[in-house]
Each structure stands twice: as structure tokens, then as C-alpha cells.
XYZ file of C-alpha atoms in Angstrom:
232
model
C 14.210 -16.324 -1.152
C 14.602 -18.161 -4.429
C 15.489 -16.643 -7.832
C 12.221 -17.988 -9.165
C 10.253 -15.968 -6.651
C 12.143 -12.824 -7.692
C 11.327 -13.421 -11.356
C 7.680 -13.982 -10.557
C 7.581 -10.697 -8.668
C 9.075 -8.880 -11.654
C 6.379 -10.338 -13.881
C 3.693 -9.288 -11.400
C 4.900 -5.684 -11.541
C 4.846 -5.814 -15.316
C 1.319 -7.225 -15.310
C 0.168 -4.662 -12.755
C 1.438 -1.832 -14.933
C -0.421 -3.241 -17.938
C -3.599 -4.141 -16.086
C -6.675 -2.444 -17.613
C -8.815 -0.137 -15.596
C -11.696 -1.845 -13.809
C -15.050 -1.634 -15.524
C -17.647 -1.529 -12.779
C -21.252 -1.060 -13.800
C -23.631 -0.044 -11.057
C -26.663 2.099 -10.567
C -25.115 3.310 -7.313
C -22.748 6.271 -7.832
C -20.894 5.383 -4.641
C -19.732 2.086 -6.142
C -18.235 3.908 -9.107
C -16.260 6.018 -6.657
C -15.131 2.807 -4.955
C -13.835 1.411 -8.244
C -11.955 4.607 -9.062
C -10.350 4.834 -5.639
C -9.470 1.151 -5.641
C -7.839 1.539 -9.056
C -5.866 4.515 -7.747
C -4.609 2.482 -4.776
C -4.183 -0.827 -6.595
C -0.743 -0.452 -8.131
C 0.652 1.083 -4.927
C -0.455 -1.934 -2.914
C 0.817 -4.424 -5.492
C 4.222 -2.790 -5.747
C 4.564 -2.735 -1.951
C 3.752 -6.399 -1.588
C 6.303 -7.378 -4.221
C 9.122 -5.154 -3.006
C 11.074 -7.704 -1.058
C 12.918 -9.533 -3.810
C 13.712 -6.400 -5.772
C 16.647 -4.980 -3.865
C 18.073 -3.449 -7.048
C 15.091 -1.104 -7.171
C 16.586 0.747 -4.212
C 19.873 1.278 -6.047
C 18.217 3.636 -8.532
C 18.822 6.611 -6.262
C 15.167 7.236 -5.486
C 15.361 6.773 -1.726
C 16.146 9.676 0.552
C 19.197 9.485 2.857
C 18.947 7.555 6.098
C 18.100 9.662 9.118
C 15.672 11.941 7.283
C 12.439 11.748 9.244
C 10.087 13.228 6.643
C 9.705 12.748 2.916
C 9.509 16.553 2.653
C 8.267 19.432 4.752
C 4.960 19.538 2.909
C 4.453 15.766 3.175
C 5.084 15.518 6.919
C 2.351 13.027 7.683
C 4.502 10.296 9.228
C 7.447 10.481 11.591
C 9.798 7.782 10.316
C 12.496 6.199 12.486
C 16.013 7.046 11.357
C 16.797 3.533 10.108
C 13.998 3.530 7.527
C 14.641 4.547 3.911
C 11.941 7.029 2.900
C 10.814 7.719 -0.636
C 8.347 10.300 -1.944
C 6.733 8.587 -4.927
C 5.741 10.284 -8.192
C 2.146 11.429 -8.278
C -0.029 10.438 -11.240
C -1.733 13.328 -13.036
C -5.236 14.217 -11.939
C -8.033 13.598 -14.432
C -11.812 14.000 -14.290
C -12.076 10.195 -14.084
C -9.550 9.516 -11.327
C -9.262 11.418 -8.041
C -6.248 13.619 -7.392
C -3.526 11.767 -5.496
C -1.865 14.302 -3.218
C 0.682 12.253 -1.325
C 2.365 8.914 -1.938
C 5.037 7.849 0.520
C 6.932 4.598 0.824
C 9.465 3.623 3.476
C 11.590 0.490 3.721
C 13.198 -1.225 6.713
C 16.142 -3.388 5.674
C 17.410 -6.457 7.476
C 21.010 -7.092 8.551
C 21.894 -8.200 5.027
C 20.553 -5.000 3.520
C 17.521 -6.714 2.023
C 14.018 -5.247 2.484
C 12.317 -6.805 5.510
C 9.304 -4.480 5.769
C 7.675 -1.933 3.472
C 5.104 0.681 4.470
C 3.225 2.730 1.883
C 0.697 5.515 2.347
C -1.478 7.203 -0.270
C -3.666 10.249 0.288
C -6.307 11.151 -2.297
C -8.483 14.251 -2.442
C -12.117 13.426 -3.138
C -14.373 15.281 -5.509
C -17.030 17.353 -3.716
C -20.167 15.409 -2.892
C -18.634 11.939 -3.245
C -19.121 9.627 -0.290
C -16.688 6.730 -0.089
C -17.715 3.183 0.738
C -14.560 2.319 2.678
C -15.466 -1.356 2.925
C -15.896 -1.479 -0.841
C -12.533 0.178 -1.434
C -10.772 -2.277 0.873
C -12.523 -5.203 -0.784
C -11.290 -4.091 -4.222
C -7.755 -3.619 -2.891
C -7.785 -7.106 -1.375
C -9.138 -8.660 -4.562
C -6.449 -6.996 -6.671
C -3.671 -8.268 -4.433
C -5.047 -11.811 -4.259
C -5.632 -12.070 -8.017
C -2.068 -11.064 -8.814
C -0.648 -13.538 -6.320
C -2.706 -16.356 -7.808
C -1.470 -15.475 -11.295
C 2.101 -15.904 -10.077
C 1.654 -19.183 -8.246
C 1.105 -17.909 -4.721
C -1.807 -18.500 -2.390
C -3.236 -15.915 -0.014
C -5.710 -16.044 2.844
C -7.001 -12.786 4.320
C -8.695 -12.120 7.616
C -12.241 -10.856 7.757
C -12.349 -7.107 7.208
C -12.778 -5.292 10.509
C -13.461 -1.757 11.690
C -10.410 0.244 12.630
C -9.046 3.787 12.656
C -6.251 5.593 10.865
C -5.217 8.511 13.017
C -8.718 9.491 14.157
C -10.397 8.700 10.835
C -12.750 5.675 10.680
C -11.134 2.884 8.702
C -11.298 -0.799 7.832
C -8.432 -3.255 7.587
C -7.501 -6.812 6.709
C -4.314 -8.868 6.972
C -3.309 -11.408 4.336
C -0.996 -14.390 4.731
C 0.770 -15.336 1.497
C 2.117 -18.845 0.985
C 3.905 -20.785 -1.727
C 3.738 -24.574 -1.777
C 2.407 -24.445 1.759
C 5.246 -22.292 3.125
C 4.490 -18.897 4.668
C 6.501 -16.354 2.655
C 4.875 -12.976 3.278
C 2.304 -11.072 5.347
C 0.533 -7.874 4.324
C -1.951 -5.593 6.075
C -4.229 -3.332 4.021
C -6.047 -0.351 5.517
C -8.544 2.027 3.883
C -9.959 5.178 5.478
C -11.933 8.209 4.358
C -13.676 11.349 5.506
C -15.671 13.908 3.513
C -12.618 15.447 1.837
C -9.920 12.775 1.689
C -9.332 9.051 1.321
C -6.265 7.128 2.460
C -4.776 3.713 1.847
C -2.072 2.243 4.060
C -0.204 -0.958 3.300
C 2.505 -2.593 5.353
C 4.028 -5.838 4.210
C 7.022 -7.989 4.933
C 8.564 -11.386 4.617
C 7.185 -13.844 7.149
C 10.054 -13.164 9.558
C 10.348 -9.482 8.693
C 6.691 -8.767 9.371
C 6.802 -10.517 12.733
C 10.007 -8.739 13.759
C 8.876 -5.246 12.739
C 5.123 -5.312 13.330
C 5.221 -3.491 16.668
C 7.425 -0.737 15.268
C 5.104 -0.329 12.294
C 2.123 -0.045 14.620
C 3.915 2.762 16.454
C 4.590 4.473 13.126
C 0.942 4.028 12.217
C -0.097 5.613 15.510
C 2.066 8.637 14.654
C 0.091 9.367 11.476
C -1.233 12.900 11.181
C -3.945 12.981 8.560
C -4.888 16.600 9.177
C -1.769 17.907 7.414
C -2.589 19.755 4.198
C 0.212 19.597 1.632
């Protein structure tokens, strides 16, 4: 990794924090819900994808000790392997405009040098009664947000066609993006969105080109261990 890439990632986080809320005009109420959910998930996804050159972030004392399998007893949605650093992220306040985010978890797998090789992040959001979620629309907005921010920082990204999937037993959609710089593969990220009548979830797992390939199977096992029926 080059120092220039690290600086670009810092700028992307700054821009993501300053990014205005999306202004989506539509006669379809469901699309408004899509925009709100996508905005809720957007910064989480962007921070995850830029985590790899920001090792100093982990020195702030936010990560839980190694060997702790759950972020907390009430947030026991994922069983994490003992060599992952698990962090329960701050929850933004609930407002009438934005849905209530109940759970935000991030876990990091470091390489032999102690640098982040893979990052997994999960967000759970409680929906307002009567709101149906267009999962494909949410995933599309998430993908757009990630790609736009990469382009702004001199990276290129190509994403697979969105496909049907599941998250636990909840219907979902997912896509995987390959990120390059000057033709070199530098990062891979998978985005997943899922929803039922009460909740919506976003899952992101991303890593350096080598880190993603080396840890993909383990992440898929972690994903299979998800329990989305846990009420915090």
C-alpha cells in the first residue's frame, strides 16, 4: 500500500462525513424509504471499504479485546472467531426522517503484520410500521455511493450484477465490487441488503485483493452464522 492511497482514503472519509443527504423525488413512497435506508447504510459501507490503510484508527481503544465472541450480550447476532477484533459502533439518534438503527457491528481480521486484511460490518435498522423496503433499490443506492466515492479519489470499480441471495433466512440481494487503481486490483468488497416487514439489514465485507481471497471462506462461514431473529 502506498502513502498516497492512505491519504486518499482519509479524504474519502472526510467527504463521506460531509456528504449531503440524498434528495430523491418520487411519487412512490417505497422509493423514499429506499433513499432513507441507503443514506443510513451509506457511511457504514464507505468507512468499511476504506478501513485498510487506516491502522491508527484501531489504536483509539475502540475495539474489544481479542477472544471476545460477541460485541455484547444484547448484540449477539454474529459468532466471531477469536482472532477477529470486534467493535460495537455508536448508533446515530433516531429521527422521524431516518429509521432507527438498532445494531452496528464491525469486526476486523488483521494480517501477520497487524494490518487490516478483512473488515466485516453489519447494520440492523428497525422499519417504521407499514413501510415496505425495495431491497434491490437499497442495494443499488449503496453500490452507487461506494462507486462515486472511489471515482472521486482516483479509483475505478466494477461490480457484478445484483443477484438474489439470503441473509440468515431473510431474502436478500448482493453484489461484489472489484476496485482497481491504474489497472491494479487493490480491493474487493461485497455488499448485501436484506429486509423483512420489521427490519432491514446491510452487510459489507471488504478486503485488500489478497486479504479478501485469503479470508473469503471464513467470512462466508461467519455470514452463515448470522442470527437475525435476535431482538436487542
